[in-house]
mmCIF file of C-alpha atoms in Angstrom:
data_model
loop_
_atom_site.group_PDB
_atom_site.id
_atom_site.type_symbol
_atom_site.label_atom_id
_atom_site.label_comp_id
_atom_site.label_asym_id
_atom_site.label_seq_id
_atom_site.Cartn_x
_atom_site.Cartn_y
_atom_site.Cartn_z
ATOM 1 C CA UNK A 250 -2.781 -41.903 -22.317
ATOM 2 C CA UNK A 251 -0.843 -39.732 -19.824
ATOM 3 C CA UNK A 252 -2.725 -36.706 -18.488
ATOM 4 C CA UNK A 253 -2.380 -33.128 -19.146
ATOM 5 C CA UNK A 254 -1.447 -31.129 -16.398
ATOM 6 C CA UNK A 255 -3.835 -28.489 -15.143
ATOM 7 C CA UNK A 256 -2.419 -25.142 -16.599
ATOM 8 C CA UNK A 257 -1.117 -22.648 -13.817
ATOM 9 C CA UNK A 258 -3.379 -20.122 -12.942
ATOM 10 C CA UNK A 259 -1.663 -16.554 -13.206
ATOM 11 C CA UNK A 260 -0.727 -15.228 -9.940
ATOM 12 C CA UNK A 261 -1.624 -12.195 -8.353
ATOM 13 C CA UNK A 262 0.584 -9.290 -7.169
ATOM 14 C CA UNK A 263 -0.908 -7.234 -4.338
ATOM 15 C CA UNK A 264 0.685 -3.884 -3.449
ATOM 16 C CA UNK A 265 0.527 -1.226 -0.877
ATOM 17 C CA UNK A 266 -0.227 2.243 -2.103
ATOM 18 C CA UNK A 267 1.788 4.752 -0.445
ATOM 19 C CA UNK A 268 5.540 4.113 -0.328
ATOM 20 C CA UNK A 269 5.564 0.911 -2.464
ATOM 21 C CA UNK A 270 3.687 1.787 -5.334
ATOM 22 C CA UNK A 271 4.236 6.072 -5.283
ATOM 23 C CA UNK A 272 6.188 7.951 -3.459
ATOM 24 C CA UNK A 273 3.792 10.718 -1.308
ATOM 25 C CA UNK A 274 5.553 12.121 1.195
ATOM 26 C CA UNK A 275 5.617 16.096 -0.329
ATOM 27 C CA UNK A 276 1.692 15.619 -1.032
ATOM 28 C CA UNK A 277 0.952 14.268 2.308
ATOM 29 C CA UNK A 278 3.084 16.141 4.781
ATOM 30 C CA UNK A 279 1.705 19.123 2.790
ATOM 31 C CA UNK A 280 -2.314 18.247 3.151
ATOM 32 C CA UNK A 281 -1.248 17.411 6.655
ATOM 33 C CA UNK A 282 0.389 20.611 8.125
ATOM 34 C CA UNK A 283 -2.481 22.552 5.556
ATOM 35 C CA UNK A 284 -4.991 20.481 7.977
ATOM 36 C CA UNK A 285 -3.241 20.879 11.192
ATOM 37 C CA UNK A 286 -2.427 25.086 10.424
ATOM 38 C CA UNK A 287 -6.994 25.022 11.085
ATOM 39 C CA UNK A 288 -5.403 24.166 14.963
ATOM 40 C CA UNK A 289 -2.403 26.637 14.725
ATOM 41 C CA UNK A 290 0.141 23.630 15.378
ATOM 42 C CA UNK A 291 3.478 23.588 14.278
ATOM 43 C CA UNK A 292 4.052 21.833 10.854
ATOM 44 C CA UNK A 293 5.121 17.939 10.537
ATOM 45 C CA UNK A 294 8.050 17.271 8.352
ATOM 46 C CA UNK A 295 8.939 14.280 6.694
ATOM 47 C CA UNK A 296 11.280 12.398 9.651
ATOM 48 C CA UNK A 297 7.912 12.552 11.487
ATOM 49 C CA UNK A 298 6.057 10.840 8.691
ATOM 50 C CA UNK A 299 6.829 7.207 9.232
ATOM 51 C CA UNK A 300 5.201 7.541 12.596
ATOM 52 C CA UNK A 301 2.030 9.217 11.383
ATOM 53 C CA UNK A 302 1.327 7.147 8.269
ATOM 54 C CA UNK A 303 0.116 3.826 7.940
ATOM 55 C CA UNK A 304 -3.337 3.566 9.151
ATOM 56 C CA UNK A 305 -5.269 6.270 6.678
ATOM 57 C CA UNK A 306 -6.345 9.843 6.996
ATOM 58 C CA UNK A 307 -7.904 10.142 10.638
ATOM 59 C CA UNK A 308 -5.684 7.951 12.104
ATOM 60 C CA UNK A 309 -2.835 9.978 10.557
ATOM 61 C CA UNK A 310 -4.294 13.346 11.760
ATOM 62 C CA UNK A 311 -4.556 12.287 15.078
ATOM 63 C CA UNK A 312 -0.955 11.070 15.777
ATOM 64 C CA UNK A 313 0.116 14.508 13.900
ATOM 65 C CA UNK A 314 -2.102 16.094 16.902
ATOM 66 C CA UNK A 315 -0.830 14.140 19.489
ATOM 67 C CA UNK A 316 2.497 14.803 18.124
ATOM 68 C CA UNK A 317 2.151 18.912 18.531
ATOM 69 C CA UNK A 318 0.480 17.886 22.286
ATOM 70 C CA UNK A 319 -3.215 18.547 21.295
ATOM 71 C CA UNK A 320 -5.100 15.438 21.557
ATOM 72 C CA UNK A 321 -8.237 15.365 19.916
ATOM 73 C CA UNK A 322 -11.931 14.859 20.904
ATOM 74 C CA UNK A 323 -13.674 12.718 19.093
ATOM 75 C CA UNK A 324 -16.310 15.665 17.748
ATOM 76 C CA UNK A 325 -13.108 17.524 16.007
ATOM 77 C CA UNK A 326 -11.747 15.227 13.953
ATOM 78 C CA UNK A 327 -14.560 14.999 11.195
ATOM 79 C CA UNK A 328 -13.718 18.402 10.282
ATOM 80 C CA UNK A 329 -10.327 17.784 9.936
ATOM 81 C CA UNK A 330 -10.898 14.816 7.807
ATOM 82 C CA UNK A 331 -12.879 16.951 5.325
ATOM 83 C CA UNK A 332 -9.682 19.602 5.772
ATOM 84 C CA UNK A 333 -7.561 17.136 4.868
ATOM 85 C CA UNK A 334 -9.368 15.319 1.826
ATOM 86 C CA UNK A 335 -10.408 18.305 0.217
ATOM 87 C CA UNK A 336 -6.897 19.613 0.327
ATOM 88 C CA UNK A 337 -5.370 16.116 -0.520
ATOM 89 C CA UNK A 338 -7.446 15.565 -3.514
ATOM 90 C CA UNK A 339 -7.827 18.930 -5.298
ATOM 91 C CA UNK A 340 -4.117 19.056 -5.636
ATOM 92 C CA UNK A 341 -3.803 15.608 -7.145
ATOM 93 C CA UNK A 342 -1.425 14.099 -8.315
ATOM 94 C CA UNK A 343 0.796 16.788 -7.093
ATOM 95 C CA UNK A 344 4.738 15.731 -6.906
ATOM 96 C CA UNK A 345 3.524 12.205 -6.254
ATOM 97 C CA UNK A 346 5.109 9.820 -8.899
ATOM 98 C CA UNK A 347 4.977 6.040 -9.337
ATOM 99 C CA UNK A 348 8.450 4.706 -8.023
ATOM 100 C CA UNK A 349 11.530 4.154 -10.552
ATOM 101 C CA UNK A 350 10.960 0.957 -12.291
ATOM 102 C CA UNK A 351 7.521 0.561 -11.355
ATOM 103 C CA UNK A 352 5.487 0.529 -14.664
ATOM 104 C CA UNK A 353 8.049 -1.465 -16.330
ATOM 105 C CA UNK A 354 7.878 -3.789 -13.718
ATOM 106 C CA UNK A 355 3.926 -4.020 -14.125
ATOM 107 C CA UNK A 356 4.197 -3.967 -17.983
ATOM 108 C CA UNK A 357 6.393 -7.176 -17.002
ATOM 109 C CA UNK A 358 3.936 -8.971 -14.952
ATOM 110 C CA UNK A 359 0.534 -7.625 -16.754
ATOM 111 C CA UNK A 360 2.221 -9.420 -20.523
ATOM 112 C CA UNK A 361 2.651 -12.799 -18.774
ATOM 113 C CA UNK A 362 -1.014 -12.884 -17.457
ATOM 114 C CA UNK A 363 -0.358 -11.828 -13.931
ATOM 115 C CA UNK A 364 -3.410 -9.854 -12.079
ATOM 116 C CA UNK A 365 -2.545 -6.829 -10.180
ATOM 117 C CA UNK A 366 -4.039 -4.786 -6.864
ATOM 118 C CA UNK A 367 -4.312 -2.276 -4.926
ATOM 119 C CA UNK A 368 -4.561 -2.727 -0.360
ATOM 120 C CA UNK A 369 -4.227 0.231 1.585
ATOM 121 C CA UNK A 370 -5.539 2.076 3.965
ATOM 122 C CA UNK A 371 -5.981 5.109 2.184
ATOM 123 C CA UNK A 372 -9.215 6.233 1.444
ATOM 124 C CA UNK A 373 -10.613 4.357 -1.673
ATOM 125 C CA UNK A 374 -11.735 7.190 -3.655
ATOM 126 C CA UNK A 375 -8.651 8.627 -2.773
ATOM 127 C CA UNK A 376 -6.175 5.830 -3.808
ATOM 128 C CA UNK A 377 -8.933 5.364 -6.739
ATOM 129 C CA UNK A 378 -8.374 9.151 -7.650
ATOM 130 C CA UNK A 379 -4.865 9.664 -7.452
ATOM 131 C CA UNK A 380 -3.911 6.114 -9.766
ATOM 132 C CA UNK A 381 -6.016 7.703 -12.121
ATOM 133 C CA UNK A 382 -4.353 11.434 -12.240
ATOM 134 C CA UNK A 383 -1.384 9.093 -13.043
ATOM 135 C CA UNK A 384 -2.627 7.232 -15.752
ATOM 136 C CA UNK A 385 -2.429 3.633 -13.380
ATOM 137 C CA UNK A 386 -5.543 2.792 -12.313
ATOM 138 C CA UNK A 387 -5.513 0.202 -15.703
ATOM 139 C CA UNK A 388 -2.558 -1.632 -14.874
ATOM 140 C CA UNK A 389 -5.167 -2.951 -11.564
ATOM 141 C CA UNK A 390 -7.971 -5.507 -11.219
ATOM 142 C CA UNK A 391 -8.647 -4.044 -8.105
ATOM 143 C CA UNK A 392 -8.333 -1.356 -5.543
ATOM 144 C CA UNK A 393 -9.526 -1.385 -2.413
ATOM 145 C CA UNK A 394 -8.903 1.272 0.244
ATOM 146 C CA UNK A 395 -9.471 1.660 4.724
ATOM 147 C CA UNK A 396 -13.147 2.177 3.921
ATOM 148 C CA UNK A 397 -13.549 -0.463 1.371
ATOM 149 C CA UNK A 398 -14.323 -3.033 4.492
ATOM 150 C CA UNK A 399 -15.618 -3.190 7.875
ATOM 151 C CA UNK A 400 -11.809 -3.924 8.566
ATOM 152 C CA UNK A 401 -8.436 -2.920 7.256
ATOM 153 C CA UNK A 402 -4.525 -3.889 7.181
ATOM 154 C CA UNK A 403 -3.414 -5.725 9.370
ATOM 155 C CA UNK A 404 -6.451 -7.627 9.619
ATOM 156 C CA UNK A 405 -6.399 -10.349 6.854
ATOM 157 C CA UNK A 406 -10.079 -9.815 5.615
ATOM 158 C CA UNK A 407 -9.075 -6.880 4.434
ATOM 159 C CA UNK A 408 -6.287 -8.632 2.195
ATOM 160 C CA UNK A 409 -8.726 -11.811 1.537
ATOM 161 C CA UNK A 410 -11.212 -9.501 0.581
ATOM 162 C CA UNK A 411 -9.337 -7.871 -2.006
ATOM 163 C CA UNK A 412 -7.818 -11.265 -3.457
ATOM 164 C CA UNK A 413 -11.377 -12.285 -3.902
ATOM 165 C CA UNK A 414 -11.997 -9.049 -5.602
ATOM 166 C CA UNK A 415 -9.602 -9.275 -8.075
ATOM 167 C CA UNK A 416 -10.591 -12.801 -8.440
ATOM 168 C CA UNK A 417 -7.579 -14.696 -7.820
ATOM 169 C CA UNK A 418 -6.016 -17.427 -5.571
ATOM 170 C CA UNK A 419 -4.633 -16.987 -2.033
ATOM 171 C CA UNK A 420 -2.452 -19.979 -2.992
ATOM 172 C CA UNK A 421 -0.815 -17.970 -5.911
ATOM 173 C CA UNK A 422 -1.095 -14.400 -4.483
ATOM 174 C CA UNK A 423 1.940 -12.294 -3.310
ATOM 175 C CA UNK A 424 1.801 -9.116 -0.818
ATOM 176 C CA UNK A 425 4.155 -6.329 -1.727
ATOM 177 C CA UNK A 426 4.601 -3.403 0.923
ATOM 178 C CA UNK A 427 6.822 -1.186 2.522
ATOM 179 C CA UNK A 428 5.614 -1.240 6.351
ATOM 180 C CA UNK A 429 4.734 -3.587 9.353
ATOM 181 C CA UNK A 430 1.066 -3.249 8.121
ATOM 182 C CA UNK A 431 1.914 -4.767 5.049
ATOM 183 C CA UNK A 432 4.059 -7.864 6.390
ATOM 184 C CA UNK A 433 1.916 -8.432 8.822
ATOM 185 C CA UNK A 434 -0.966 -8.993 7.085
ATOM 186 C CA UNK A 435 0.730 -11.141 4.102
ATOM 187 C CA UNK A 436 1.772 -13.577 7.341
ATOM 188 C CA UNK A 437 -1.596 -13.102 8.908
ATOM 189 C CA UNK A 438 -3.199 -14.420 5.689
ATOM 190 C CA UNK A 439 -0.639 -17.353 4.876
ATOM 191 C CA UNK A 440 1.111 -15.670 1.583
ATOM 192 C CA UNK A 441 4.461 -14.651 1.078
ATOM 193 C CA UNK A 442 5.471 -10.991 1.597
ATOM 194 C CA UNK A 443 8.143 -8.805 -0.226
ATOM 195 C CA UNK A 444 8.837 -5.654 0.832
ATOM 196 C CA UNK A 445 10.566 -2.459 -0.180
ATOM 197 C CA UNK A 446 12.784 -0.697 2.482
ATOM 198 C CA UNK A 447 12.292 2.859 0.196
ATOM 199 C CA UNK A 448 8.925 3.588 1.841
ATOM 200 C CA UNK A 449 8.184 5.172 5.341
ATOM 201 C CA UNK A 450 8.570 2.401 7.708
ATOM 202 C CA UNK A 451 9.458 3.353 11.376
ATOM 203 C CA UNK A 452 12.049 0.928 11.631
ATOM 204 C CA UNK A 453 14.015 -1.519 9.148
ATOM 205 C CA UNK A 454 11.925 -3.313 6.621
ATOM 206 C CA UNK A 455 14.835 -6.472 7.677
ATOM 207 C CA UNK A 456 13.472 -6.570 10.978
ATOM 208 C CA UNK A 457 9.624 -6.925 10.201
ATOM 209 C CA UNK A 458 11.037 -10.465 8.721
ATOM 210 C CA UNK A 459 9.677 -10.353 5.484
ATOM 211 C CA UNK A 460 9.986 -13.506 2.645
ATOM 212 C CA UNK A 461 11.965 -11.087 0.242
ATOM 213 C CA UNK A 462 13.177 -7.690 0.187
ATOM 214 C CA UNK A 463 13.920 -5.611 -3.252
ATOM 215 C CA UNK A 464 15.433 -2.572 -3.043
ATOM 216 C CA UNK A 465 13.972 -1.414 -7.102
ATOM 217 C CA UNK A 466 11.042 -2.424 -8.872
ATOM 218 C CA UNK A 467 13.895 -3.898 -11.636
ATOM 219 C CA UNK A 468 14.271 -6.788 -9.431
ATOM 220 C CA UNK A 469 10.584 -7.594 -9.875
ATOM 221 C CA UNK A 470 9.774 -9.963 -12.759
ATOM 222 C CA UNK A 471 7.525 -13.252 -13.419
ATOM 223 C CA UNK A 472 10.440 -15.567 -12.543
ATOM 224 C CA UNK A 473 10.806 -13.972 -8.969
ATOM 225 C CA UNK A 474 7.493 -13.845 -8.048
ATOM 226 C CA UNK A 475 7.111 -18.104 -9.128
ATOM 227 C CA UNK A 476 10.175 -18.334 -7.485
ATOM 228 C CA UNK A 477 8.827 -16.909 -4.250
ATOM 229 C CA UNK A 478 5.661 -18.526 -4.220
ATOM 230 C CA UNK A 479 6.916 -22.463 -4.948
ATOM 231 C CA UNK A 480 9.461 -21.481 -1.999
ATOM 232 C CA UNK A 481 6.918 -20.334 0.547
ATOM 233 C CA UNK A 482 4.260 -23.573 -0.579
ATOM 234 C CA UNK A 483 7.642 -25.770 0.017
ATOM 235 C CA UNK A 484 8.554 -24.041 3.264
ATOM 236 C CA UNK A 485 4.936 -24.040 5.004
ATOM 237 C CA UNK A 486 4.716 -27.752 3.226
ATOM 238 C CA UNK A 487 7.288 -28.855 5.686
#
């Protein structure tokens, strides 16, 4: 009697936060010069933001600092911090908004079985917050955030950690992003990568050599993401 093959298990779909999933350039640049104005510095606009975001909250203050040529001690950036988050989150969701074709895309993925996450480095309870001001926070299995770990993007526990969160298989797990943080990571932890050249990368989302690159969320179905992933197995299989 011939055997039954083992059924598939459903695939996860990992995704950045800011510039893949919602676009949050007014909202940040706006909490940032709000927390930078407490140091009488020039504002940031958003050409500056691709340099500035990336690696959460303090890390994004202090380029913004460095930027206006005040560098700062360790002792005053706490204060900014709270500056920042209490600005950033009271005026949730602000004009942030999911990207176009986004939910579709999810509904998509979400009515063939597929799990769904969240990996950035924002702040948890920040990401956590803001997907919920949009109504999104359901569409996930998990979200994990910068502080969720001891480590973040681009180190791969940080990835790992949320793959075993949402409970599902490196071997059928995709990274979506917009940024070398994203790319890097998805290579870092042996997955394929897709990324989306509409979010605030530095330089050309081509040149951080991702598997795939959409330019809309439309492109993003169930038969692209099993395409991807029995490409990548057959690639590193070689």
């Amino acid at each position: 009697m011939p055997l039954t093959p083992a059924p598939t298990r459903p695939a996860l779909v990992v995704f950045d936060l800011d510039g893949t999933l919602l676009d949050t350039h007014v909202d940040l640049v706006e909490s940032l010069n709000h927390t930078i104005a407490a140091l009488d510095l020039e504002p940031v606009s958003y050409d500056d933001l691709t340099h500035l975001v990336g690696q959460g909250a303090r890390v994004m203050i202090e380029r913004a600092c460095r930027l206006r040529g005040h560098p700062l001690e360790s002792d005053a950036l706490p204060p900014l911090v709270e500056r920042f988050v209490a600005h950033y989150a009271g005026n949730m969701p602000g004009r942030t908004e999911p990207y176009p074709g986004l939910v579709a895309a999810m509904d998509r993925l979400k009515s063939q079985g597929y799990r769904l996450a969240v990996c950035t480095n924002k702040m948890e309870s920040l990401a956590v917050r803001l997907l919920d001001k949009l109504d999104l926070v359901r569409y996930f299995d998990t979200i994990t955030g910068g502080d969720s770990f001891e480590y973040r993007k681009p180190d791969t526990r940080h990835l790992t950690g949320t793959i075993e969160r949402a409970g599902g298989d490196i071997a059928r797990t995709v990274m979506i992003g917009d940024s070398v943080n994203d790319i890097a990571v998805a290579r870092n932890a042996g997955i394929p990568s897709i990324a989306v050249p509409f979010g605030y990368s530095d330089v050309p989302v081509s040149s951080l050599d991702p598997d795939l690159i959409i330019t809309h969320f439309d492109e993003l179905t169930p038969d692209l993401v099993e395409t991807l992933l029995r490409e990548y197995a057959e690639k590193v299989a070689v």
